[in-house]
Amino acid sequence: MANLEELIGVLTEVQNLDPENKTANVRIYNKYILITRPDQEDGYFIEL
């Protein structure tokens, strides 16, 4: 399982991919992160 440092690194990388991600919703499911933006139906699904 990922530690907090790895989680922060992944979220920072996703945020830097697109400045609009700063308003994203982040949900953590076990070993996965789902990141969506309020104005879109799709998002990023990341395995930790």
Short mmCIF file of N, CA and C in Angstrom, two decimals:
data_model
loop_
_atom_site.label_atom_id
_atom_site.label_comp_id
_atom_site.label_asym_id
_atom_site.label_seq_id
_atom_site.Cartn_x
_atom_site.Cartn_y
_atom_site.Cartn_z
N MET A 1 0.85 -1.18 0.00
CA MET A 1 0.00 0.00 0.00
C MET A 1 0.89 1.24 0.00
N ALA A 2 0.43 2.27 -0.68
CA ALA A 2 1.20 3.50 -0.80
C ALA A 2 1.26 4.24 0.53
N ASN A 3 2.37 4.92 0.75
CA ASN A 3 2.46 5.73 1.96
C ASN A 3 2.05 7.17 1.63
N LEU A 4 1.97 7.99 2.64
CA LEU A 4 1.50 9.36 2.47
C LEU A 4 2.39 10.16 1.52
N GLU A 5 3.69 9.96 1.59
CA GLU A 5 4.62 10.68 0.71
C GLU A 5 4.35 10.36 -0.76
N GLU A 6 4.12 9.09 -1.07
CA GLU A 6 3.81 8.69 -2.44
C GLU A 6 2.48 9.29 -2.90
N LEU A 7 1.51 9.29 -2.01
CA LEU A 7 0.19 9.85 -2.33
C LEU A 7 0.29 11.34 -2.66
N ILE A 8 1.02 12.07 -1.86
CA ILE A 8 1.21 13.50 -2.11
C ILE A 8 1.92 13.72 -3.44
N GLY A 9 2.91 12.89 -3.75
CA GLY A 9 3.62 13.01 -5.02
C GLY A 9 2.71 12.78 -6.21
N VAL A 10 1.84 11.78 -6.13
CA VAL A 10 0.91 11.50 -7.22
C VAL A 10 -0.07 12.65 -7.40
N LEU A 11 -0.62 13.16 -6.31
CA LEU A 11 -1.58 14.26 -6.40
C LEU A 11 -0.93 15.53 -6.94
N THR A 12 0.30 15.79 -6.55
CA THR A 12 1.02 16.96 -7.06
C THR A 12 1.26 16.83 -8.56
N GLU A 13 1.63 15.63 -9.00
CA GLU A 13 1.85 15.40 -10.43
C GLU A 13 0.57 15.61 -11.23
N VAL A 14 -0.54 15.09 -10.73
CA VAL A 14 -1.82 15.26 -11.43
C VAL A 14 -2.22 16.73 -11.46
N GLN A 15 -2.02 17.43 -10.38
CA GLN A 15 -2.35 18.85 -10.32
C GLN A 15 -1.53 19.63 -11.35
N ASN A 16 -0.28 19.27 -11.51
CA ASN A 16 0.60 19.97 -12.44
C ASN A 16 0.29 19.66 -13.91
N LEU A 17 -0.41 18.56 -14.18
CA LEU A 17 -0.77 18.22 -15.55
C LEU A 17 -1.73 19.24 -16.14
N ASP A 18 -2.59 19.80 -15.31
CA ASP A 18 -3.61 20.73 -15.79
C ASP A 18 -3.98 21.66 -14.64
N PRO A 19 -3.76 22.97 -14.78
CA PRO A 19 -4.05 23.91 -13.68
C PRO A 19 -5.50 23.85 -13.20
N GLU A 20 -6.43 23.43 -14.06
CA GLU A 20 -7.83 23.33 -13.65
C GLU A 20 -8.05 22.21 -12.63
N ASN A 21 -7.08 21.34 -12.48
CA ASN A 21 -7.21 20.25 -11.51
C ASN A 21 -7.18 20.75 -10.07
N LYS A 22 -6.85 22.02 -9.86
CA LYS A 22 -6.81 22.56 -8.49
C LYS A 22 -8.19 22.55 -7.85
N THR A 23 -9.25 22.48 -8.65
CA THR A 23 -10.61 22.41 -8.11
C THR A 23 -11.17 21.00 -8.19
N ALA A 24 -10.31 20.02 -8.37
CA ALA A 24 -10.75 18.64 -8.55
C ALA A 24 -11.25 18.02 -7.25
N ASN A 25 -12.10 17.01 -7.43
CA ASN A 25 -12.55 16.19 -6.31
C ASN A 25 -11.67 14.94 -6.28
N VAL A 26 -11.17 14.59 -5.12
CA VAL A 26 -10.28 13.44 -4.97
C VAL A 26 -10.94 12.42 -4.05
N ARG A 27 -11.03 11.19 -4.55
CA ARG A 27 -11.57 10.09 -3.74
C ARG A 27 -10.54 8.97 -3.71
N ILE A 28 -10.35 8.40 -2.55
CA ILE A 28 -9.38 7.32 -2.40
C ILE A 28 -10.14 6.04 -2.11
N TYR A 29 -9.89 5.02 -2.92
CA TYR A 29 -10.51 3.71 -2.77
C TYR A 29 -9.41 2.67 -2.65
N ASN A 30 -9.13 2.25 -1.43
CA ASN A 30 -8.14 1.21 -1.18
C ASN A 30 -6.80 1.57 -1.82
N LYS A 31 -6.44 0.96 -2.95
CA LYS A 31 -5.16 1.24 -3.60
C LYS A 31 -5.33 2.12 -4.83
N TYR A 32 -6.44 2.81 -4.95
CA TYR A 32 -6.73 3.62 -6.13
C TYR A 32 -7.15 5.03 -5.75
N ILE A 33 -6.89 5.97 -6.64
CA ILE A 33 -7.33 7.35 -6.47
C ILE A 33 -8.18 7.70 -7.69
N LEU A 34 -9.33 8.30 -7.45
CA LEU A 34 -10.18 8.80 -8.52
C LEU A 34 -10.23 10.31 -8.40
N ILE A 35 -9.84 11.00 -9.46
CA ILE A 35 -9.81 12.46 -9.46
C ILE A 35 -10.73 12.95 -10.57
N THR A 36 -11.73 13.73 -10.19
CA THR A 36 -12.68 14.27 -11.15
C THR A 36 -12.80 15.77 -10.96
N ARG A 37 -13.22 16.43 -12.02
CA ARG A 37 -13.49 17.87 -11.93
C ARG A 37 -15.00 18.06 -11.99
N PRO A 38 -15.51 19.07 -11.29
CA PRO A 38 -16.97 19.29 -11.25
C PRO A 38 -17.60 19.52 -12.63
N ASP A 39 -16.85 20.05 -13.58
CA ASP A 39 -17.41 20.37 -14.89
C ASP A 39 -17.26 19.25 -15.92
N GLN A 40 -16.75 18.07 -15.50
CA GLN A 40 -16.55 16.96 -16.43
C GLN A 40 -17.04 15.66 -15.82
N GLU A 41 -17.45 14.73 -16.70
CA GLU A 41 -17.92 13.44 -16.22
C GLU A 41 -16.79 12.43 -16.06
N ASP A 42 -15.71 12.59 -16.82
CA ASP A 42 -14.60 11.66 -16.72
C ASP A 42 -13.53 12.21 -15.79
N GLY A 43 -12.49 11.43 -15.56
CA GLY A 43 -11.43 11.89 -14.67
C GLY A 43 -10.22 10.98 -14.76
N TYR A 44 -9.34 11.12 -13.80
CA TYR A 44 -8.13 10.30 -13.70
C TYR A 44 -8.39 9.17 -12.71
N PHE A 45 -7.99 7.97 -13.08
CA PHE A 45 -8.07 6.81 -12.20
C PHE A 45 -6.64 6.29 -12.07
N ILE A 46 -6.08 6.36 -10.87
CA ILE A 46 -4.66 6.06 -10.66
C ILE A 46 -4.52 4.91 -9.67
N GLU A 47 -3.72 3.92 -10.03
CA GLU A 47 -3.40 2.84 -9.11
C GLU A 47 -2.14 3.21 -8.36
N LEU A 48 -2.18 3.12 -7.05
CA LEU A 48 -1.01 3.45 -6.23
C LEU A 48 -0.08 2.27 -6.11
#
